[in-house]
Every structure is written in structure tokens, then in C-alpha cells.
Amino acid sequence: MDCQNAMVNQFIKEAAELLQPERIVWIDGSEQQTEELRRLGCERGEMIRLNQEKLPNCYYHRTAVNDVSRVEDRTFICSREKKHAGATNNWMEPRRAYALTDGIMRGRMKGRTMYVIPFSMGVVSSPFSKIGIELTDSIYVVLNMLIMTRCGEQVIRALGDSNDFVRGLHALCDIDEQKRYILQFPEDNAIRSCNSGYGGNVLLGKKCFALRIASYQGWKEGWMAEHMLILGLENPAGDVRYIAAAFPSACGKTNLAMLIPPEGYRIKGYRVWTVGDDIAWIRVGPDGRFYAQNPEAGFFGVAPGTNEKSNPNALACTNEGTIFTNVALKPDGTVWWEGLDKNPPRDALDWTGKPWDPDSGVKGAHPNSRFTAPARNCPCISPEWENPAGVPLEAIIFGGRRAKTAPLVYQSRDWDHGVFVGSIMASETTAAATGAVGVPRRDPMSMLPFCGYDMGDYFQHWLDMGKMTTDDKLPKIFNVNWFRLDDKGNFIWPGFGENFRVLQWIIARCLGEVDAVETPIGWVPYPEDIHIEGLDYQICPNHRFGEEDLRRLLTIENSLWLDEVADIRAFYAKIGKTVPAKLIKELNKMEARLREDAKA
Ligand code: GTP
Ligand code: SPV
Ligand code: MN
């Protein structure tokens, strides 16, 4: 490939001097080269070719057993000043970060190939898209990037002689956990990643660029990069309204983005279109409305729990051209994971490659096993998903996994209060990152692991975005919780497709069609406005979901919320002086309302 961009060539030259690869190969995006890389990946044992009749162009990959999720404790924001990374990020001084990883990476591509991946986040040539160059010695990374982003020659052409590209450098090294570093340099437009071969740590276009670096760019340039799905909800008249939703990792974005409405709605003509399932770049359009764009081209989705019933659209995405990571492998060259069906195979290999006994109590697929599937495979992909202008947002939804406390849904009073609602989000941790699972933690806007600068400044940026247009044009802000548990640990709300009933209320609120109840935390639906006709769900064998349960899901428990206030105060204190005074005022107001209510 012929690249005339001197800055790109200089970046590659310096990386090659450091890593000393035997050869450098440009990824051109051609089917021929992709096919050759798949073949080579299989020959090297990096990939396994799956049953081409049942799963055409699908491949299988296992990561090292110590390398199965994002590593938040080894992820650093390397801004020149510590205060710019803020209290919720790990920080490393950039010179030290470069020197440290120079030391780790020096000579580590000897005898190996360094691949040069020019990629675009967003459709190539859109003024809102951003370009990156990832250098890597992993064929798995190349094949994933080819699905997750727009790669190849056209990107180099679109870049021209501009210096506006993210420099991403990834080296597998020894997959040594002690030397694993995921480093973002927001002021340099640069990323370094070493000693990992897993998803979010190494597909540098995703969390490292499209969230950590891009959130910083958005702050400087007046737009937002968010950990959000984007969906379109179509009514029987053919009107489509767009919603973006921020849930923490493994908390239901892919599932909501690909939702199939309950039958009663489906036959009337309601449907949901997927625009994106993980990342949204949001800008104010010429008409003053907020427009969201999906910068990715594929889905890196959680496999366990995905099945014909929970998410048939996601399953359909994986029929072709998909890479499966850390799932169980069947002898016929197909794959399996927990929750795919009720028939665990008896003759499969587990995600570590060992013969698997489904009765052993060991899982066949890793809980954070994933599929990498092209977005174009999605049966419900929105006709607007590649619109370079994005789609206009009616609502923004926040949500997390909360066994208690958070009601099924509530609405903020206004934009500023909505920013407050996002800032106090909390969720129980999942297998998407290393560390304990099921521990509640505050995860504002689901960006705790992904914000490239100080969290207080990020809150202020949200408030400032609200001033970029008139109030009537701002998306309305909501909070949802699909994960309330009963005393026995069962999900009270059926979730999945039934979440459509809540989306309906949200849209009705945006269009001013329903009233709501004012509570200390915000507006909550009248129970009769969440339509549950036709809902048939067993919370447990002798308890079928009914109106009483809905009422329970919509109750605000004062004492729990007062505990919450104390925890939020501590969290704000940890972030420190940059927390906007407006948000502290919102917290004080909420506390006063809760105390008032407790007295009444
Ligand atoms: P990342 O890709 O990690 O950012 O995650 P995500 O937010 O896209 O999560 P995803 O949709 O893949 O869901 C992860 C897990 O949540 C899966 O195990 C799902 O089965 C489960 N899940 C999703 N939606 C619901 C729901 O409405 N109710 C319940 N109970 N579980 C859900
Ligand atoms: C997440 O953890 O939020 C993911 C998967 O979407 S990863 O790409 O690994 O970040
Ligand atoms: Mn994610």
C-alpha cells in the first residue's frame, strides 16, 4: 500500500525501530488479504476454522487463561498532569509510561510481522469520523479490527496528509499479567497496549480510542463519546424515535439494542432498529437537536445468555463471518456457551481447550466469552446506522444492575437533574473486567472505566452540552433497572423483549402523552401506564408476575435512598473539587426531599 503521509510513516518507522519486526504488512481491507490472514492465523494456531457449512467464514479463538477481560487496575490515563486524569483513573506520567513500555516492548516483534491497520471510527470520510492507525503483531487483533471498524486503503486516502489520527501500538509480548499495561495518552492522541491479547485491551479502536481518547476530544471539541447503545423505536404509523442508553459492561446494551417487542406490540406493527450496541458519539446538529452516531462497524457481544429466546437478533448476527472468543468448541466445529440452549454438549472442549464435562460444575464458556460479528449481519440493523449525520435523540437512558433501591424506571426533572441522575449511577460489577463480580460500585454514566479525563470535568461537560441548545430540543433523561431481585434472588422484572413496555412509557413521556408521579428522586410512572397485558412471566415456580410486582418495582424506598445519599456524597468527595456545584445542589435537594417524605 502506498502511504504518503509523513506522520504515519514516521510513527511506523519509530515503532519498527523499537519492536524490530521481521516484516511490516499493511492491512488493505481486501477480501483476498483477509482470507490469507485467516489461513495464516489457523496455521499458527491463533485461530481455529469452524464448520464452514454451518458457520461460513467463522473462526474460533482462545485467549490465555490469565487474559480474559479488561484490566482496569492496569489501565492508565497518561495526561501530563495527574489532576487531568482525576481521582477515578489510574495515572502515569507520560514520559515514564513511554519509557516503561519501551522497555517492555523493545525487540518483542523480532522474527514476527507487524501489521499496520489504518481504521476509521465512523463511516469513512464523514466529517464526524476519526481515524486511527493500530500497529499489532496479533492476527486475531487484525481480524477483529476488520469486523469492528472500517479498515484499509480508503482510510489512508481519507486521512490525506493530516496529522489528525490516533497512534495505537499493541504488542502481545508474553501475555505476562505483571507487565500488562493499557495506556492512553489523550494529549498525544496515542495508545499503548502490551502483554494482552483480549478484546477491549487490544482492539484499540474500541474502549481505548472511541471512549477514552474520544471522550477527551469531545470535551475539547464540544461533543460527547459515551458507552451507549443507540436504537430506533418504530410505531405502527412508521414514525421512528431514537434513544441512546448507557449501561455498564455486561448490563444489557446489546440486548436492548436488538430487542424484539412482545407479540401484542409486534402484531400491531411496533419494532426496534439497532443503530449501535456499545458506543455512541453525540453531537448537536444544525437544528439544535442531539445526534448520535455509532463509530463501530461490528458487535463485540457477550456470548453467555444469548439464545433464540433472549436475543434471536444477536444470535443471527453470529451465523456468518464471526469470530468466537473463549466459548466451548464442539467436535463438529460449531460452538456452545451457557444459556445457548438446555443441551450442553458432552463431547466439547471448554474455553481453555480441555475436554469438558457439563456435570462437573465448571463452565464450558468463559462468563466473558464473546462473539465479534459484523453489524451488517444484524436482521434489525437500522437503515440509518451508517448515516454520517447520526440519528436525532428523543431520550437518553441510564441504568445498571441494582438488586435493590433503583426503581424499574424514573425520569429526571430536567437536563441538569438528568446529569445528576447519570452521575449517581451505580451497578454491580460483572465478568467484563477482572476483579470480584457482583460488587456494587458507582459507575457514572457507565463511564467509570472509560472516561479519559477528570470525572468532575466530565460532569461539567455534560452540563455544558445542555447549554448548547434550547431546552425543548434536549433529549429527556431517564434511569432504568431491569435487575431488581426478590428475597430469593429471582429477577422480579422479566427483562429482555419485555423491556419494550418501559421504552413505550419513555417515548410517551417524551411526546407528552402521559403524566407521572413526582417523587424525591424524579418522575415515576403511574403503574397503569406501564402496560403489562399479555405479559406472562414466572418470577419463580409459584409466583407469576402481576400488578403487585409492578407496583413494588416502582416504589422508592426512603431509607435505602438515604443510604444512597451518603454513598454518593462519599463518591463525590473522592472525585473532589471538580464536581460541579450544581450537582452537589441536586444531591442536597434530593436528600431534603427524602427527609421531608420520611416525615410525612
Ligand atoms: P458490554 O458489551 O460488556 O458493554 O455489555 P452489554 O451492556 O452490551 O451487555 P449485554 O446486552 O451483552 O448483556 C449482558 C448480560 O446481561 C447477559 O448475560 C444478558 O443475558 C443479561 N441481560 C441483558 N438484558 C437483560 C434483562 O433485561 N434482564 C436480565 N435479567 N438480564 C439481562
Ligand atoms: C465492555 O467491557 O464494556 C465491552 C467489552 O464492551 S470490551 O471491548 O472488552 O471492553
Ligand atoms: Mn462495553
XYZ file of C-alpha atoms in Angstrom, residues 122-586:
465
model
C -17.458 6.108 11.840
C -18.100 5.898 8.112
C -15.034 6.810 6.094
C -14.901 10.461 5.042
C -17.717 11.665 7.275
C -16.576 14.929 8.911
C -17.528 13.360 12.249
C -15.430 10.241 11.853
C -11.951 9.868 13.323
C -9.014 7.909 12.045
C -6.528 5.663 13.824
C -3.546 3.532 12.927
C -3.104 0.401 15.011
C 0.172 -1.481 14.873
C -0.032 -5.037 16.196
C 1.633 -8.446 15.977
C -1.633 -10.321 16.536
C -3.577 -11.757 13.595
C -6.552 -12.121 15.943
C -6.473 -8.367 16.528
C -6.286 -7.667 12.787
C -9.234 -9.953 12.012
C -11.300 -8.410 14.816
C -10.479 -4.854 13.755
C -11.564 -5.761 10.211
C -15.010 -6.572 11.629
C -15.276 -3.875 14.299
C -14.047 -0.897 12.254
C -13.755 0.293 8.655
C -10.175 -0.634 7.703
C -7.878 -0.354 4.763
C -6.700 1.698 1.880
C -9.665 4.097 1.735
C -8.813 5.236 5.266
C -5.306 6.292 4.266
C -6.808 8.149 1.321
C -9.317 9.885 3.610
C -6.557 10.875 6.037
C -4.510 12.522 3.282
C -1.626 14.475 4.784
C -3.424 15.231 8.044
C -1.804 14.614 11.422
C -5.233 14.059 12.990
C -5.021 10.332 13.696
C -4.683 8.213 16.826
C -1.411 6.312 17.127
C -2.166 2.877 18.556
C 0.627 0.457 19.355
C -0.094 -3.074 20.528
C 2.352 -5.914 21.183
C 1.452 -9.334 22.559
C 4.844 -9.845 24.283
C 4.449 -12.766 26.764
C 0.882 -12.106 27.964
C 2.530 -11.513 31.330
C -0.043 -10.056 33.727
C 2.648 -8.284 35.706
C 3.780 -6.412 32.620
C 0.345 -5.786 31.143
C -0.354 -2.101 30.519
C -3.197 -0.359 28.723
C -2.076 3.248 28.374
C -3.956 6.212 26.943
C -2.176 9.473 26.163
C -5.063 11.876 25.466
C -2.841 14.892 24.826
C -0.736 12.928 22.310
C -3.598 11.122 20.557
C -1.764 7.907 21.411
C -2.404 4.463 22.909
C -0.051 1.694 24.016
C -1.101 -1.811 24.945
C 1.144 -4.743 25.831
C 1.009 -8.250 27.285
C -2.655 -8.843 26.492
C -4.487 -10.389 23.559
C -8.036 -9.854 24.828
C -10.781 -7.695 23.269
C -11.123 -4.343 24.971
C -7.435 -4.311 25.922
C -6.204 -4.711 22.354
C -8.889 -3.705 19.836
C -7.637 -0.177 20.250
C -10.422 1.424 18.211
C -12.959 0.432 20.846
C -12.632 1.452 24.506
C -9.129 2.966 24.257
C -9.888 5.261 21.302
C -13.660 5.570 20.831
C -14.185 6.177 24.564
C -11.029 7.147 26.491
C -9.323 9.251 23.822
C -12.572 10.364 22.168
C -14.170 11.485 25.443
C -11.182 13.811 25.865
C -11.502 15.025 22.257
C -15.228 15.556 22.785
C -14.521 17.616 25.891
C -12.120 19.830 23.924
C -14.261 19.991 20.778
C -17.786 20.215 22.202
C -19.255 16.741 21.656
C -19.579 13.552 23.669
C -18.221 9.987 23.439
C -20.378 7.675 25.518
C -20.683 3.991 26.498
C -24.150 3.794 24.971
C -26.279 1.740 22.645
C -28.443 3.526 20.081
C -31.815 2.183 18.952
C -34.780 3.323 16.894
C -38.307 2.540 18.031
C -40.822 2.418 15.189
C -44.549 2.742 15.815
C -47.314 1.334 13.590
C -47.529 4.667 11.725
C -43.893 4.261 10.699
C -42.510 7.022 12.938
C -39.083 6.136 14.297
C -37.833 7.708 17.543
C -34.228 7.243 18.642
C -32.943 6.501 22.122
C -29.408 6.114 23.496
C -28.783 4.137 26.660
C -25.755 3.852 28.937
C -25.475 0.634 30.949
C -22.198 -0.634 32.409
C -20.371 -3.565 30.804
C -22.444 -6.746 30.555
C -25.575 -4.969 31.802
C -27.778 -5.280 28.734
C -26.845 -2.803 25.982
C -26.580 -5.392 23.203
C -29.812 -6.982 24.379
C -31.780 -3.742 24.484
C -30.352 -2.536 21.169
C -31.632 -5.680 19.411
C -34.894 -6.035 21.299
C -37.915 -7.736 19.749
C -41.174 -6.289 21.134
C -43.692 -8.579 22.877
C -46.094 -10.257 20.463
C -49.010 -7.945 21.251
C -46.953 -4.969 20.103
C -45.325 -6.791 17.218
C -48.597 -7.626 15.547
C -49.653 -4.001 15.817
C -46.521 -3.033 13.895
C -44.068 -1.868 16.547
C -40.419 -2.689 16.032
C -36.928 -1.831 17.187
C -33.972 -0.981 14.943
C -30.349 -1.280 16.058
C -28.035 1.649 15.350
C -25.261 0.621 17.777
C -24.738 -1.609 20.816
C -21.778 -0.191 22.754
C -20.540 3.270 21.829
C -22.258 6.497 20.796
C -20.642 9.707 19.619
C -23.118 12.512 20.181
C -23.148 15.992 18.669
C -25.506 18.919 18.460
C -26.845 19.100 14.900
C -27.589 22.202 12.816
C -31.221 22.067 14.016
C -30.133 22.119 17.675
C -31.052 18.510 18.351
C -28.624 15.893 19.711
C -27.451 13.426 17.048
C -25.898 10.066 17.905
C -23.631 8.049 15.675
C -22.221 4.536 16.136
C -18.481 4.725 15.427
C -18.132 0.932 15.196
C -18.908 -1.478 12.360
C -19.495 -4.639 14.375
C -20.576 -6.054 17.710
C -18.201 -7.490 20.319
C -21.020 -9.068 22.263
C -21.278 -11.183 25.421
C -21.987 -14.788 24.364
C -23.372 -16.436 27.553
C -27.094 -15.966 27.912
C -27.564 -15.198 24.207
C -30.183 -17.547 22.772
C -33.090 -17.871 20.370
C -35.433 -16.535 23.025
C -33.394 -13.851 24.831
C -31.811 -12.286 21.729
C -32.505 -14.003 18.393
C -31.135 -10.989 16.514
C -27.732 -11.227 18.207
C -27.693 -14.940 17.529
C -28.459 -14.313 13.861
C -25.521 -11.858 13.726
C -23.186 -14.757 14.513
C -24.250 -17.019 11.631
C -21.537 -15.798 9.325
C -18.189 -14.006 9.303
C -17.962 -14.116 13.099
C -15.055 -14.723 15.477
C -15.919 -16.546 18.696
C -13.607 -15.995 21.672
C -13.418 -18.269 24.743
C -16.635 -20.216 24.119
C -16.892 -24.031 24.173
C -15.921 -25.850 20.961
C -17.922 -28.835 19.721
C -16.345 -31.671 17.714
C -18.442 -30.786 14.661
C -16.754 -27.376 14.512
C -19.632 -25.415 15.993
C -19.729 -23.561 19.310
C -21.658 -23.557 22.571
C -22.000 -21.360 25.637
C -24.011 -21.355 28.852
C -27.565 -20.297 28.116
C -27.427 -21.048 24.361
C -29.799 -23.976 24.877
C -30.606 -26.535 27.528
C -28.435 -29.260 25.981
C -24.825 -28.757 26.995
C -22.696 -30.912 24.690
C -20.999 -33.931 26.288
C -18.111 -34.111 23.836
C -16.963 -30.486 23.659
C -13.752 -28.738 24.684
C -14.133 -25.947 27.220
C -12.823 -22.425 26.670
C -9.386 -23.463 27.947
C -9.192 -26.303 25.406
C -9.731 -29.165 27.848
C -12.360 -31.917 27.382
C -15.443 -30.671 29.158
C -17.886 -32.462 31.432
C -21.065 -30.353 31.718
C -21.841 -32.007 35.069
C -18.515 -31.017 36.603
C -19.683 -27.593 37.716
C -17.000 -25.998 35.539
C -18.266 -23.637 32.840
C -17.844 -24.565 29.185
C -17.569 -20.964 28.027
C -15.907 -18.182 29.987
C -18.544 -15.828 31.511
C -16.990 -13.005 29.462
C -16.710 -15.056 26.254
C -17.666 -13.001 23.228
C -18.619 -13.009 19.556
C -17.256 -10.476 17.066
C -19.910 -10.079 14.381
C -20.333 -7.605 11.510
C -23.165 -5.129 12.154
C -24.478 -5.737 8.625
C -25.400 -9.296 9.715
C -27.966 -7.928 12.149
C -31.538 -8.646 10.976
C -32.751 -5.442 12.662
C -29.881 -3.136 11.685
C -31.285 0.356 11.214
C -31.347 1.777 7.676
C -29.863 4.864 9.360
C -26.930 3.129 11.058
C -24.392 4.470 8.581
C -25.947 7.905 8.227
C -22.892 10.144 8.672
C -25.060 12.738 10.428
C -26.241 10.228 13.047
C -29.799 9.923 14.356
C -31.703 12.538 16.436
C -32.167 11.530 20.081
C -35.504 11.713 21.868
C -34.206 10.244 25.116
C -31.083 9.216 26.964
C -31.401 6.338 29.408
C -29.056 5.449 32.242
C -29.217 2.135 34.047
C -27.373 -0.501 35.962
C -27.661 -3.756 37.829
C -29.262 -2.958 41.157
C -30.727 -5.762 43.263
C -32.499 -3.112 45.326
C -33.003 0.662 45.507
C -33.378 1.739 41.864
C -36.952 1.505 40.532
C -37.820 -0.031 37.159
C -37.816 3.416 35.582
C -37.831 7.101 36.506
C -37.415 10.361 34.657
C -35.271 13.316 35.592
C -36.859 16.717 36.117
C -34.723 18.438 33.500
C -31.327 18.182 31.798
C -29.230 19.253 34.804
C -31.095 16.896 37.100
C -30.613 14.226 34.391
C -26.864 14.794 34.504
C -27.130 14.304 38.263
C -29.049 11.049 37.716
C -26.268 9.822 35.409
C -23.575 10.916 37.831
C -25.047 8.845 40.698
C -25.423 5.643 38.671
C -24.261 2.502 40.392
C -24.131 -1.106 39.308
C -22.938 -4.498 40.475
C -19.654 -5.474 38.782
C -19.612 -8.146 36.059
C -17.125 -10.518 34.405
C -16.343 -7.917 31.713
C -13.471 -6.652 33.868
C -11.105 -8.569 36.147
C -11.876 -8.494 39.864
C -14.808 -9.569 42.006
C -18.215 -9.972 40.339
C -21.466 -8.696 41.884
C -19.950 -5.914 43.975
C -21.942 -2.662 43.824
C -19.919 0.336 42.745
C -20.657 3.807 41.467
C -20.245 3.957 37.708
C -21.349 7.390 36.490
C -22.873 7.310 33.011
C -21.297 3.787 32.781
C -18.059 5.649 32.006
C -16.052 4.968 35.178
C -13.571 2.705 33.320
C -13.696 4.722 30.086
C -13.500 8.429 30.824
C -10.212 9.856 29.532
C -10.118 12.824 31.909
C -11.271 14.052 35.297
C -14.747 12.801 36.182
C -15.804 16.141 37.686
C -14.798 17.935 34.476
C -16.739 15.281 32.582
C -19.872 16.076 34.622
C -19.358 19.768 33.882
C -19.039 18.933 30.179
C -22.420 17.201 30.321
C -23.935 20.304 31.952
C -22.298 22.495 29.292
C -23.659 20.325 26.481
C -27.113 21.082 27.846
C -26.443 24.768 27.216
C -25.573 24.224 23.569
C -29.232 24.185 22.564
C -32.679 25.179 23.793
C -34.406 23.118 26.477
C -37.146 21.846 24.159
C -34.534 20.250 21.875
C -32.643 18.410 24.620
C -33.169 14.668 24.938
C -35.173 13.750 28.049
C -33.167 11.766 30.589
C -34.356 8.541 32.279
C -32.983 5.822 34.525
C -33.951 2.142 34.328
C -33.199 -1.004 36.323
C -34.080 -4.428 34.884
C -32.291 -6.230 37.697
C -34.317 -5.830 40.918
C -34.318 -9.109 42.863
C -36.896 -10.642 45.190
C -35.915 -12.068 48.602
C -34.958 -15.353 46.988
C -32.710 -13.750 44.401
C -35.046 -14.008 41.395
C -35.349 -11.201 38.877
C -38.712 -9.549 39.518
C -38.903 -7.945 36.078
C -38.864 -10.301 33.045
C -36.427 -8.098 31.125
C -35.254 -8.606 27.536
C -38.106 -8.131 24.997
C -40.470 -7.090 27.780
C -38.290 -4.018 28.359
C -40.158 -2.645 25.352
C -43.055 -1.864 27.696
C -40.790 0.554 29.568
C -39.447 2.078 26.340
C -43.051 2.744 25.366
C -43.581 4.753 28.541
C -40.341 6.637 27.930
C -41.397 7.639 24.409
C -44.881 8.549 25.657
C -43.248 10.854 28.229
C -41.048 12.432 25.554
C -44.117 13.139 23.441
C -46.018 14.487 26.451
C -48.655 11.762 26.239
C -48.672 10.534 29.873
C -48.496 12.032 33.324
C -46.171 10.774 36.017
C -45.826 10.798 39.788
C -43.363 13.199 41.342
C -41.076 11.547 43.911
C -37.929 12.682 45.755
C -35.751 11.117 43.033
C -37.717 12.150 39.949
C -40.827 11.266 37.929
C -42.082 7.679 38.287
C -44.834 6.102 36.145
C -48.352 5.536 37.349
C -48.421 1.722 37.444
C -51.291 1.613 34.932
C -49.121 3.446 32.389
C -46.701 0.525 32.139
C -48.807 -1.823 30.050
C -48.446 -5.412 31.175
C -51.245 -7.054 29.194
C -50.072 -10.300 27.645
C -47.071 -10.417 29.959
C -46.612 -13.992 31.098
C -43.618 -14.336 33.406
C -42.937 -16.647 36.312
C -40.751 -14.872 38.861
C -40.397 -18.290 40.470
C -42.365 -21.555 40.113
C -45.358 -20.421 42.170
C -45.304 -16.694 41.534
C -46.476 -15.215 38.258
C -45.634 -11.546 37.624
C -48.606 -9.310 38.325
C -49.688 -5.755 39.106
C -48.465 -6.010 42.704
C -44.956 -6.764 41.457
C -45.052 -3.811 39.086
C -46.105 -1.565 41.969
C -43.215 -2.930 44.042
C -40.786 -2.183 41.187
C -41.964 1.418 41.077
C -41.669 2.066 44.823
C -38.996 4.407 46.143
C -37.719 3.167 49.486
C -36.776 6.149 51.539
C -34.282 4.539 53.883
C -32.405 2.851 51.034
C -32.211 6.144 49.165
C -30.935 7.956 52.237
C -28.137 5.360 52.496
C -27.562 6.042 48.834
C -27.175 9.768 49.510
C -24.374 9.063 51.979
C -22.591 6.834 49.478
C -22.954 9.416 46.678
C -21.552 12.097 48.959
C -18.506 9.940 49.622
C -18.116 9.280 45.896
C -18.347 12.976 45.023
C -15.795 13.679 47.755
C -13.464 11.150 46.165
C -13.745 12.897 42.796
C -13.013 16.108 44.644
C -13.229 19.799 43.897
C -14.117 19.411 40.227
C -17.614 18.065 40.968
C -19.878 20.870 39.714
C -21.647 22.803 42.468
C -24.889 22.253 40.548
C -24.688 18.509 41.131
C -23.976 18.903 44.833
C -27.006 21.166 44.980
C -29.079 18.461 43.276
